[in-house]
Amino acid sequence: MSTIDEDAHLRAAGRPDPAAFLEGRDLLERDLLGLWQGRHDNLLDRISEYALVPAGKLLRPLLVLESARCVGGRPEDLARPALALEYLHVATLVHDDIIDEDDMRRGRPSVQAAFGLASAIVAGDGLLLETFAALTGPLPGDVPADAVVALVNVTAEAGLSVCRGQLMETELVGDLECGVDRYLTMAGLKTGALFEASCRAGAILGDAPQEWVEALGVFGSRLGVAFQIRDDLLAFDGTSALIGKPQESDLHNHRPTLPILLGYQRASADERKRLARAFHEDQPADRSYAVVSEVLEATGAREAAGEVAAGLIRQAKDRLTALPACESVVTLAGIADYAARRRF
Amino acid sequence: MSTIDEDAHLRAAGRPDPAAFLEGRDLLERDLLGLWQGRHDNLLDRISEYALVPAGKLLRPLLVLESARCVGGRPEDLARPALALEYLHVATLVHDDIIDEDDMRRGRPSVQAAFGLASAIVAGDGLLLETFAALTGPLPGDVPADAVVALVNVTAEAGLSVCRGQLMETELVGDLECGVDRYLTMAGLKTGALFEASCRAGAILGDAPQEWVEALGVFGSRLGVAFQIRDDLLAFDGTSALIGKPQESDLHNHRPTLPILLGYQRASADERKRLARAFHEDQPADRSYAVVSEVLEATGAREAAGEVAAGLIRQAKDRLTALPACESVVTLAGIADYAARRRF
């Protein structure tokens, strides 16, 4: 599927979480619960469990497992290192919610809303550290130490890219003229890098030849950026209640997401003025959100952003042809299709 | 030296930084500058360099190098992994300053005062991630991969202990009756764990037998707690200008440090009331600081806290006897002596 399939889009919207149907996710969720439930003897573990459970889509660990399986690894052994990538992701969410002053996450109070600023900062740090403790804790005996070292390095470097992307995002705040290229660089760092690392991590755990590691890395990177663009679009799909996050968050933070940048590019002089006024407003409310939505609608910017995401998904799936045909390649392609049309 | 040597104390106070004279520190500082100066192409590196340079005492990487040397390692090759422990330490300082609302650190604006809250959160995360990137980047060829895996695990677990200690510290806020034992547990997690990990890391890099790893670990742990107690005492030594941090920070945050806990234990009913009133005051100012200082003076609590630190230093140095006698053991003992009397 190379463009957004609106029928699938609508069908998917009727389900609680399409990703829940993807193979491997249930296994991962069970392992996550097994590792975290009942670790209540100290405050750090209690807050970490609150942040991790109930689980999100678990896309990153799923990418680890399916990438490992693609190249011949045994995913049943690899849940623990795979979940390490989720810890890093959730750490960034916990800290993001502080930065964005978002009090809701996944339909309930965010960590800082539930536990306060100090605990949320420390708990995010704790999850970053859990990432590396989990990657170097007991692993299946057939994962050699040099693969573990590579895994830690890939994960740490990806985390650094996420940080660079987050800072670049703050530099772009309020800048309606930053352009699509800078946005795509930022999204590649902020979101693409960890998807890429997840796929590379799976390939490394499966002892893949370098060519397959690279192919899976490019797949993950493109997929991640497409995923970020769909995330930007969710704010204007009227589905924010489903993701449990206020739809105005990006707008409230004056963040030039791809649909807004494309809308601004395509707008008439008059529409530009209205868009800019709504975008820069000190306390953007329902009214400014409505103005932005209207301009995106009039300029076709939502569809254009969807096309950019679809193009990235095409590129991502194209790289899968470098891998041996197997069930996991089909699953990875399915995850890419899901990302292209997700409303969650 | 098993008790506080007041003469040395005074002599040391005349020097800009006694730790600067310890062998290995200059080498480390040069390597730190070499690794960070000029990495200005992105905001994350610029903020990280601001946080790291000019360097602090570099005690943790120094412990890595001297511990490695003790067991036969070659410290000239090990600056990069040794400095990784400093990155973790500085990450916690950057985030601590947000939590404590401290605008000054090492005599200049703290990271959040200089760059804002969002950048400080992300930069702290970045330094945590640099820790693990540095531990798994190019290392001397004779460090085997399984030693690197152990190194990452020890470091990540120590970081988790620091987080647990920080959260425990927030739980103790405002509690003048939490008792010395809980304080010591908290200090062992918050400060002891990373000193312990530094010594263990050095021993692992030097391929030491397990017995020496354990001895160095205990040395580091005791040293770290003593160091924390001396840090608590700095607030009442009139030297806060030298450390570039407001002396009222702990008091302002209603933190029951060891001298305050011991003062409360030893105080008369009347002194207790005055201490409690000053401690709990909403906006403790110079006056409440003076009241607390006066009660600590009257009860001999400062000296008593100093004796606890000195006892820990004795225990730490005692463990060095398990190691082969060499120049580095003398240096480690010297670091312990410095920690026992530090005014910086």
XYZ file of C-alpha atoms in Angstrom:
688
model
C 0.000 0.000 0.000
C 1.646 3.166 -1.124
C -0.944 5.824 -0.413
C -3.255 6.312 2.498
C -6.027 3.743 2.263
C -8.992 5.658 3.624
C -11.103 2.523 3.940
C -8.501 0.825 6.063
C -8.143 4.102 7.899
C -11.827 4.007 8.803
C -11.863 0.290 9.546
C -8.865 0.727 11.829
C -10.542 3.586 13.644
C -13.219 1.218 14.875
C -10.673 -0.883 16.731
C -9.243 -0.033 20.124
C -5.639 -0.376 18.962
C -4.685 -1.903 15.639
C -1.121 -2.512 16.834
C -2.476 -4.872 19.469
C -3.189 -7.327 16.681
C 0.353 -7.418 15.438
C 2.173 -10.616 16.152
C 4.590 -10.428 19.045
C 2.996 -7.517 20.871
C 1.073 -9.697 23.320
C 4.215 -11.626 24.156
C 6.028 -8.372 24.768
C 3.289 -6.961 26.956
C 3.218 -10.128 29.038
C 6.980 -9.954 29.490
C 6.785 -6.273 30.379
C 4.193 -6.975 33.057
C 6.220 -9.894 34.349
C 9.304 -7.704 34.665
C 7.570 -4.737 36.320
C 4.436 -5.700 38.181
C 5.001 -6.072 41.888
C 8.310 -4.166 41.901
C 6.859 -1.909 44.546
C 9.521 -1.821 47.206
C 10.843 1.557 46.187
C 9.445 4.750 44.740
C 11.564 4.649 41.575
C 10.167 1.278 40.534
C 6.617 2.347 41.368
C 6.892 5.444 39.179
C 8.615 3.480 36.413
C 5.823 0.920 36.419
C 3.256 3.723 36.285
C 5.021 5.128 33.220
C 5.393 1.733 31.485
C 2.121 -0.043 32.342
C -0.448 -0.176 30.773
C 1.840 -0.435 27.800
C 1.693 1.751 24.725
C 1.981 0.320 21.241
C 5.366 -1.273 22.048
C 6.350 -0.583 18.449
C 10.061 -0.184 19.146
C 10.544 -3.515 20.969
C 8.311 -5.116 18.341
C 10.685 -3.827 15.677
C 13.601 -5.332 17.618
C 11.924 -8.755 17.745
C 10.724 -8.808 14.147
C 14.076 -7.544 12.862
C 15.842 -10.248 14.847
C 13.448 -12.869 13.510
C 13.956 -11.630 9.938
C 17.632 -12.449 10.107
C 17.236 -15.755 11.924
C 17.202 -14.726 15.612
C 14.941 -16.376 18.209
C 12.578 -13.655 19.416
C 11.270 -15.627 22.404
C 14.631 -15.070 24.088
C 14.943 -11.432 23.235
C 12.053 -9.705 24.997
C 14.272 -8.291 27.736
C 16.740 -6.450 25.473
C 13.864 -5.528 23.128
C 11.960 -3.876 25.984
C 15.077 -1.838 26.789
C 14.278 0.256 23.702
C 10.799 0.897 25.122
C 12.363 2.146 28.382
C 14.387 4.692 26.463
C 11.298 5.773 24.513
C 9.158 6.116 27.632
C 11.961 8.047 29.374
C 11.774 10.626 26.600
C 7.964 10.777 26.925
C 8.191 11.389 30.679
C 10.641 14.243 30.160
C 8.760 15.565 27.094
C 5.611 15.912 29.150
C 7.498 18.115 31.606
C 8.881 20.256 28.788
C 5.495 20.549 27.049
C 3.570 20.944 30.312
C 1.306 18.106 29.169
C -0.696 16.818 32.106
C -2.243 13.896 30.216
C -0.580 10.898 28.564
C -2.266 7.731 27.329
C -5.562 8.874 28.800
C -4.400 9.465 32.355
C -2.270 11.925 34.304
C 1.267 12.186 32.969
C 4.070 11.250 35.369
C 4.747 14.831 36.443
C 1.040 15.453 36.939
C 0.768 12.321 39.089
C 4.083 12.480 40.992
C 5.420 16.026 40.609
C 8.279 17.589 38.673
C 11.209 16.306 40.749
C 10.029 12.699 40.672
C 9.306 12.893 36.944
C 12.819 14.149 36.177
C 14.394 11.402 38.286
C 12.064 8.695 36.961
C 12.911 9.621 33.368
C 16.595 9.339 34.262
C 15.860 5.993 35.894
C 14.236 4.664 32.729
C 17.230 5.773 30.655
C 19.468 3.874 33.051
C 17.152 0.829 33.034
C 17.687 0.744 29.274
C 21.371 0.019 29.717
C 20.943 -2.199 32.767
C 18.488 -4.334 30.756
C 20.788 -4.520 27.710
C 23.659 -5.776 29.871
C 21.710 -7.958 32.300
C 21.208 -11.702 31.750
C 20.841 -12.354 28.001
C 20.532 -15.611 26.105
C 23.899 -17.351 26.228
C 24.336 -17.290 22.472
C 24.450 -13.487 22.256
C 28.199 -12.762 22.275
C 29.609 -9.945 24.411
C 30.737 -7.934 21.392
C 27.142 -7.931 20.075
C 25.989 -6.578 23.452
C 28.619 -3.824 23.255
C 27.398 -2.914 19.751
C 23.809 -2.947 21.008
C 24.600 -0.552 23.857
C 26.486 1.742 21.494
C 23.723 1.822 18.869
C 21.134 2.525 21.578
C 23.153 5.256 23.311
C 23.940 7.002 20.020
C 20.259 6.837 19.035
C 19.319 8.355 22.386
C 21.766 11.188 21.697
C 20.109 11.750 18.328
C 16.727 11.938 20.067
C 18.149 14.614 22.405
C 19.568 16.546 19.432
C 16.164 16.319 17.752
C 14.398 17.568 20.873
C 16.722 20.565 21.109
C 16.355 21.253 17.386
C 12.601 21.171 17.922
C 12.922 23.850 20.606
C 15.018 25.911 18.166
C 12.233 25.661 15.574
C 9.547 26.769 18.029
C 7.550 29.660 16.619
C 9.286 29.473 13.235
C 6.667 29.039 10.499
C 9.327 29.575 7.845
C 11.875 26.962 8.975
C 11.014 24.857 5.936
C 10.216 21.206 5.344
C 13.849 20.085 5.150
C 14.702 21.279 8.641
C 11.500 19.698 9.919
C 12.457 16.373 8.308
C 15.966 16.528 9.802
C 14.439 17.192 13.215
C 11.928 14.333 12.869
C 14.712 12.012 11.695
C 16.615 12.738 14.895
C 13.699 12.928 17.308
C 11.788 9.871 16.083
C 13.605 8.202 13.178
C 16.786 7.500 15.137
C 15.143 5.288 17.765
C 13.128 3.341 15.180
C 16.365 2.863 13.258
C 18.200 1.737 16.397
C 15.405 -0.726 17.214
C 15.741 -2.390 13.818
C 19.532 -2.374 14.001
C 19.407 -3.791 17.527
C 17.255 -6.687 16.325
C 19.608 -7.337 13.431
C 22.623 -7.288 15.778
C 20.878 -9.658 18.223
C 20.130 -11.957 15.289
C 23.791 -11.843 14.248
C 22.928 -10.464 10.803
C 25.509 -9.585 8.129
C 26.234 -5.856 7.886
C 24.196 -5.457 4.672
C 21.016 -6.586 6.429
C 21.767 -4.410 9.468
C 21.992 -1.396 7.131
C 18.810 -2.288 5.223
C 16.840 -2.701 8.434
C 18.347 0.538 9.750
C 17.117 2.518 6.730
C 13.718 0.811 6.978
C 13.431 1.900 10.624
C 14.622 5.432 9.998
C 12.092 6.115 7.186
C 9.333 4.406 9.144
C 10.069 6.570 12.180
C 9.789 9.838 10.273
C 6.534 8.689 8.655
C 5.272 7.735 12.093
C 6.128 11.214 13.401
C 4.260 12.857 10.533
C 1.182 10.733 11.257
C 1.559 11.776 14.890
C 1.521 15.432 13.800
C -1.597 14.720 11.767
C -3.452 13.108 14.680
C -3.900 16.585 16.167
C -6.059 17.467 13.168
C -7.869 14.155 12.752
C -10.256 14.706 15.640
C -8.877 11.580 17.294
C -6.974 13.181 20.138
C -9.340 11.673 22.689
C -8.232 8.257 21.435
C -4.546 8.917 22.104
C -5.303 10.479 25.468
C -3.322 13.640 24.797
C -4.697 17.139 24.267
C -4.892 17.874 20.545
C -3.663 21.421 21.061
C -0.303 20.402 22.587
C 1.817 21.123 19.489
C -0.087 24.297 18.764
C 0.054 25.388 22.390
C 3.827 24.986 22.190
C 4.050 26.910 18.873
C 5.581 23.887 17.198
C 5.714 24.000 13.402
C 4.654 20.444 12.520
C 4.663 19.235 8.911
C 0.963 19.884 8.140
C 1.307 23.414 9.506
C 4.494 24.069 7.518
C 2.900 22.744 4.327
C -0.280 24.727 5.016
C 1.771 27.893 5.439
C 3.681 27.201 2.195
C 0.469 26.649 0.239
C -1.669 29.369 1.822
C -2.778 32.607 0.187
C -1.511 35.862 1.679
C -4.709 36.253 3.657
C -4.691 32.634 4.898
C -1.039 33.030 5.905
C -1.879 35.984 8.060
C -4.701 34.099 9.784
C -2.570 30.975 10.222
C 0.341 32.983 11.625
C -1.921 34.889 14.006
C -3.475 31.664 15.348
C -0.070 29.939 15.503
C 1.662 32.703 17.423
C -1.189 33.403 19.822
C -0.010 33.418 23.432
C -2.693 31.104 24.734
C -4.007 29.257 21.676
C -7.465 27.917 22.431
C -10.242 26.133 20.573
C -10.718 29.125 18.314
C -7.111 29.228 17.076
C -7.161 25.469 16.669
C -10.248 25.867 14.482
C -8.525 28.538 12.359
C -5.457 26.339 11.815
C -7.649 23.340 10.937
C -9.584 25.445 8.457
C -6.433 26.661 6.661
C -5.025 23.119 6.545
C -8.310 21.979 5.039
C -8.431 24.783 2.473
C -4.822 24.253 1.365
C -4.956 20.457 1.269
C -1.988 20.453 3.664
C -3.192 17.452 5.633
C -3.338 15.298 2.518
C 0.040 16.648 1.391
C 1.632 15.732 4.725
C 0.003 12.304 4.467
C 1.608 11.914 1.036
C 5.044 12.731 2.441
C 4.512 10.027 5.078
C 3.280 7.587 2.422
C 6.366 8.252 0.294
C 8.620 7.489 3.262
C 6.711 4.277 3.912
C 7.251 3.275 0.272
C 10.995 3.891 0.680
C 11.010 1.935 3.950
C 9.230 -1.094 2.462
C 11.481 -0.941 -0.564
C 14.509 -1.618 1.662
C 12.914 -4.804 2.955
C 13.588 -6.395 -0.461
C 17.252 -6.635 0.599
C 16.216 -9.204 3.227
C 15.387 -12.873 2.757
C 11.650 -13.313 2.182
C 10.004 -14.588 5.359
C 7.013 -14.112 7.604
C 8.753 -11.398 9.627
C 9.383 -9.291 6.539
C 5.635 -9.411 5.951
C 5.062 -8.343 9.569
C 7.530 -5.456 9.225
C 5.737 -4.344 6.056
C 2.477 -4.588 8.006
C 3.868 -2.341 10.744
C 4.859 0.146 8.030
C 1.337 0.039 6.578
C -0.095 0.579 10.032
C 2.189 3.596 10.543
C 1.045 5.039 7.214
C -2.597 5.090 8.196
C -2.576 5.132 11.979
C -5.174 7.156 13.804
C -3.814 6.189 17.235
C 44.860 10.462 59.258
C 41.768 9.291 61.013
C 40.270 12.484 62.402
C 39.884 15.891 60.869
C 43.267 17.589 60.752
C 42.404 21.212 61.324
C 45.816 22.422 60.268
C 45.613 20.624 56.974
C 42.080 21.919 56.732
C 43.367 25.486 56.996
C 46.348 24.914 54.736
C 44.072 23.403 52.116
C 41.738 26.352 52.332
C 44.511 28.621 51.070
C 44.722 26.675 47.808
C 42.410 27.114 44.876
C 41.565 23.408 44.693
C 43.467 20.750 46.606
C 42.225 18.039 44.257
C 44.045 19.761 41.422
C 47.270 18.553 42.958
C 46.285 14.921 42.885
C 48.111 12.856 40.338
C 46.084 12.068 37.241
C 43.643 14.948 37.439
C 45.546 17.170 35.007
C 45.719 14.342 32.495
C 41.985 13.846 32.852
C 41.193 17.506 32.452
C 43.330 17.706 29.327
C 41.542 14.683 27.877
C 38.170 16.134 28.798
C 38.984 19.383 27.030
C 40.314 17.475 24.019
C 37.091 15.484 23.776
C 34.710 18.425 24.208
C 36.243 21.716 23.161
C 35.215 22.764 19.693
C 32.245 20.357 19.484
C 30.066 23.327 18.701
C 28.117 22.180 15.674
C 24.963 21.430 17.626
C 23.202 22.791 20.674
C 23.400 19.541 22.656
C 27.198 19.483 22.483
C 27.408 23.185 23.322
C 25.299 22.750 26.454
C 27.153 19.562 27.413
C 30.479 21.354 27.120
C 29.111 24.207 29.253
C 28.133 21.677 31.919
C 31.450 19.782 31.788
C 34.034 22.552 31.289
C 35.633 24.058 33.334
C 35.861 20.707 35.053
C 34.970 20.034 38.651
C 37.153 17.922 40.883
C 36.945 14.937 38.468
C 37.047 12.686 41.527
C 35.020 9.872 39.966
C 37.145 9.444 36.825
C 40.222 9.859 39.014
C 38.968 6.938 41.131
C 38.524 4.902 37.930
C 42.108 5.581 36.832
C 43.736 5.026 40.215
C 41.704 1.875 40.842
C 42.737 0.548 37.433
C 46.358 1.419 38.140
C 46.186 -0.281 41.556
C 45.386 -3.599 39.931
C 47.851 -3.259 37.071
C 45.828 -1.370 34.410
C 47.359 1.294 32.172
C 45.583 4.551 33.060
C 46.933 6.502 30.062
C 44.572 4.478 27.852
C 41.566 4.697 30.087
C 40.685 8.393 30.242
C 37.729 8.010 27.865
C 35.843 5.336 29.846
C 36.915 7.023 33.110
C 35.377 10.316 31.998
C 32.117 8.473 31.259
C 31.571 8.331 35.027
C 31.965 12.115 35.167
C 29.279 12.493 32.483
C 26.845 10.521 34.611
C 27.738 12.590 37.665
C 27.335 15.899 35.824
C 24.018 14.698 34.350
C 22.701 14.288 37.878
C 23.997 17.762 38.825
C 22.238 19.351 35.842
C 18.951 17.695 36.791
C 19.478 18.303 40.534
C 19.817 22.025 39.911
C 16.409 21.990 38.216
C 14.861 20.093 41.119
C 16.479 22.329 43.749
C 15.916 25.517 41.742
C 19.613 26.297 42.155
C 20.644 29.000 39.722
C 24.348 28.793 40.508
C 26.787 25.902 40.092
C 30.573 26.056 40.282
C 30.440 29.831 40.550
C 28.394 30.526 37.420
C 24.813 30.117 36.194
C 23.593 26.535 36.361
C 22.563 24.937 33.070
C 18.875 25.696 33.531
C 19.673 29.278 34.521
C 21.804 29.680 31.396
C 19.774 27.679 28.846
C 16.297 27.218 30.332
C 14.399 24.276 31.775
C 13.716 22.329 28.561
C 17.329 22.440 27.407
C 18.574 21.488 30.871
C 16.335 18.414 30.991
C 17.445 17.307 27.533
C 21.119 18.089 28.182
C 21.062 15.997 31.366
C 19.580 13.138 29.363
C 22.262 13.675 26.747
C 25.034 13.385 29.339
C 23.516 10.145 30.665
C 23.531 8.789 27.121
C 27.099 10.049 26.509
C 28.099 7.923 29.499
C 27.127 4.745 27.676
C 28.292 5.916 24.261
C 31.724 6.631 25.770
C 31.896 3.268 27.564
C 31.195 1.418 24.316
C 33.119 3.649 21.905
C 36.717 2.922 20.886
C 38.564 1.456 23.875
C 42.100 0.104 24.135
C 42.222 -3.186 22.257
C 43.142 -5.188 25.331
C 39.868 -4.457 27.145
C 37.759 -7.518 26.312
C 34.089 -7.126 25.309
C 32.830 -8.929 28.405
C 34.656 -6.406 30.600
C 32.914 -3.599 28.689
C 29.541 -5.286 29.261
C 30.308 -5.544 32.996
C 31.386 -1.897 33.004
C 28.123 -0.751 31.411
C 26.103 -2.847 33.840
C 27.927 -1.578 36.936
C 27.525 2.004 35.737
C 23.836 1.679 34.849
C 23.012 -0.017 38.160
C 24.922 2.698 40.045
C 22.950 5.338 38.161
C 19.741 3.613 39.228
C 20.949 3.724 42.839
C 21.597 7.450 42.477
C 18.003 7.895 41.243
C 16.667 5.850 44.177
C 18.744 8.003 46.530
C 17.414 11.202 44.963
C 13.823 10.022 45.374
C 14.522 8.895 48.929
C 15.923 12.358 49.577
C 12.654 13.905 48.386
C 10.795 11.530 50.733
C 12.911 12.757 53.658
C 12.266 16.427 52.883
C 10.973 18.249 55.945
C 11.501 15.221 58.205
C 13.754 16.207 61.118
C 13.052 12.870 62.797
C 13.946 10.508 59.926
C 17.044 9.435 61.833
C 20.686 8.972 60.964
C 20.264 5.462 59.535
C 17.836 6.528 56.847
C 20.076 9.475 56.043
C 23.067 7.135 55.670
C 21.080 4.775 53.411
C 20.063 7.750 51.275
C 23.635 9.071 51.073
C 24.900 5.582 50.210
C 22.541 5.505 47.239
C 22.796 9.130 46.161
C 26.575 9.512 46.454
C 28.172 6.260 47.623
C 26.927 4.186 44.681
C 28.685 6.207 41.986
C 31.957 6.368 43.942
C 31.675 2.604 44.373
C 30.961 2.110 40.667
C 33.952 4.283 39.743
C 36.296 2.118 41.785
C 34.720 -1.097 40.486
C 34.922 0.207 36.924
C 38.639 0.835 37.325
C 39.159 -2.621 38.779
C 37.208 -4.188 35.890
C 39.194 -2.194 33.307
C 42.368 -3.388 35.004
C 41.162 -7.001 34.846
C 41.356 -7.397 38.631
C 40.392 -10.586 40.491
C 36.938 -10.412 42.132
C 38.389 -9.950 45.635
C 40.084 -6.713 44.604
C 36.983 -5.514 42.759
C 35.004 -5.966 45.999
C 37.625 -4.256 48.183
C 37.779 -1.255 45.867
C 33.970 -1.196 45.743
C 33.674 -0.957 49.524
C 36.430 1.670 49.586
C 34.481 3.764 47.078
C 31.151 3.329 48.802
C 32.421 4.463 52.230
C 34.400 7.287 50.661
C 31.302 8.491 48.817
C 29.172 8.697 51.949
C 31.957 10.532 53.794
C 32.224 12.886 50.849
C 28.483 13.571 51.005
C 28.692 14.355 54.717
C 31.528 16.811 54.108
C 29.350 18.322 51.373
C 26.548 18.776 53.915
C 29.034 20.420 56.268
C 30.257 22.887 53.646
C 26.994 24.770 54.058
C 28.018 25.566 57.629
C 31.723 26.144 57.066
C 31.343 29.583 55.592
C 32.962 28.373 52.378
C 29.945 28.353 50.105
C 31.423 31.153 48.018
C 34.315 28.789 47.230
C 32.049 26.067 45.868
C 29.975 28.580 43.949
C 26.667 27.336 45.307
C 24.348 29.156 47.696
C 24.939 27.881 51.235
C 21.218 27.914 51.972
C 20.286 25.409 49.224
C 19.780 22.391 51.509
C 18.002 24.509 54.089
C 15.890 26.227 51.478
C 14.811 22.768 50.312
C 14.072 21.602 53.891
C 16.595 18.801 53.508
C 17.603 17.062 56.734
C 21.370 16.739 56.241
C 23.526 14.864 58.759
C 24.670 17.872 60.823
C 21.062 19.050 61.109
C 19.837 15.568 62.121
C 22.597 15.247 64.718
C 21.948 18.779 65.977
C 18.268 17.962 66.383
C 19.095 14.729 68.243
C 21.442 16.519 70.634
C 19.466 19.724 71.119
C 17.606 20.792 74.273
C 13.824 21.130 74.041
C 14.166 24.851 73.502
C 16.896 24.501 70.869
C 14.809 21.855 69.085
C 11.917 24.251 68.790
C 14.149 26.988 67.382
C 15.844 24.548 64.981
C 12.518 23.126 63.796
C 11.051 26.593 63.278
C 14.049 27.736 61.222
C 14.145 24.437 59.296
C 10.476 24.454 58.371
C 10.263 28.132 57.510
C 8.668 28.697 54.129
C 11.334 31.017 52.817
C 14.374 30.367 54.988
C 16.670 33.373 54.809
C 19.913 34.519 56.413
C 18.214 34.660 59.806
C 17.048 31.039 59.803
C 20.462 29.996 58.508
C 22.020 31.809 61.478
C 19.671 30.056 63.917
C 20.517 26.620 62.479
C 24.250 27.397 62.560
C 23.973 28.513 66.181
C 22.215 25.308 67.289
C 24.749 23.155 65.400
C 27.517 25.077 67.165
C 25.927 24.760 70.595
C 25.281 21.013 70.216
C 28.637 20.162 68.663
C 26.737 18.622 65.745
C 29.200 19.799 63.117
C 32.061 18.059 64.877
C 29.915 14.969 65.403
C 29.042 14.797 61.702
C 32.718 15.277 60.893
C 33.491 12.310 63.157
C 30.990 10.126 61.282
C 32.712 11.080 58.024
C 36.133 10.396 59.557
C 34.970 6.962 60.729
C 33.839 6.107 57.211
C 37.169 7.256 55.807
C 38.940 4.971 58.296
C 36.786 2.053 57.098
C 37.471 2.965 53.473
C 41.236 3.136 53.928
C 41.135 -0.089 55.885
C 39.853 -1.912 52.803
C 42.853 -0.751 50.785
C 44.981 -3.194 52.767
C 43.408 -5.973 50.658
C 45.236 -4.564 47.619
C 48.889 -4.951 46.661
C 50.925 -2.059 48.089
C 51.718 0.438 45.329
C 51.816 4.126 44.544
C 48.155 4.149 43.513
C 47.022 2.781 46.856
C 48.785 5.740 48.439
C 46.998 8.059 46.003
C 43.620 6.480 46.816
C 44.347 6.935 50.533
C 45.255 10.543 49.752
C 41.924 11.069 47.997
C 40.222 9.656 51.085
C 42.153 12.036 53.338
C 41.200 14.922 51.077
C 37.530 13.893 51.271
C 37.748 13.805 55.067
C 38.849 17.402 55.344
C 37.649 19.044 52.167
C 36.379 22.600 52.266
C 35.664 22.668 48.538
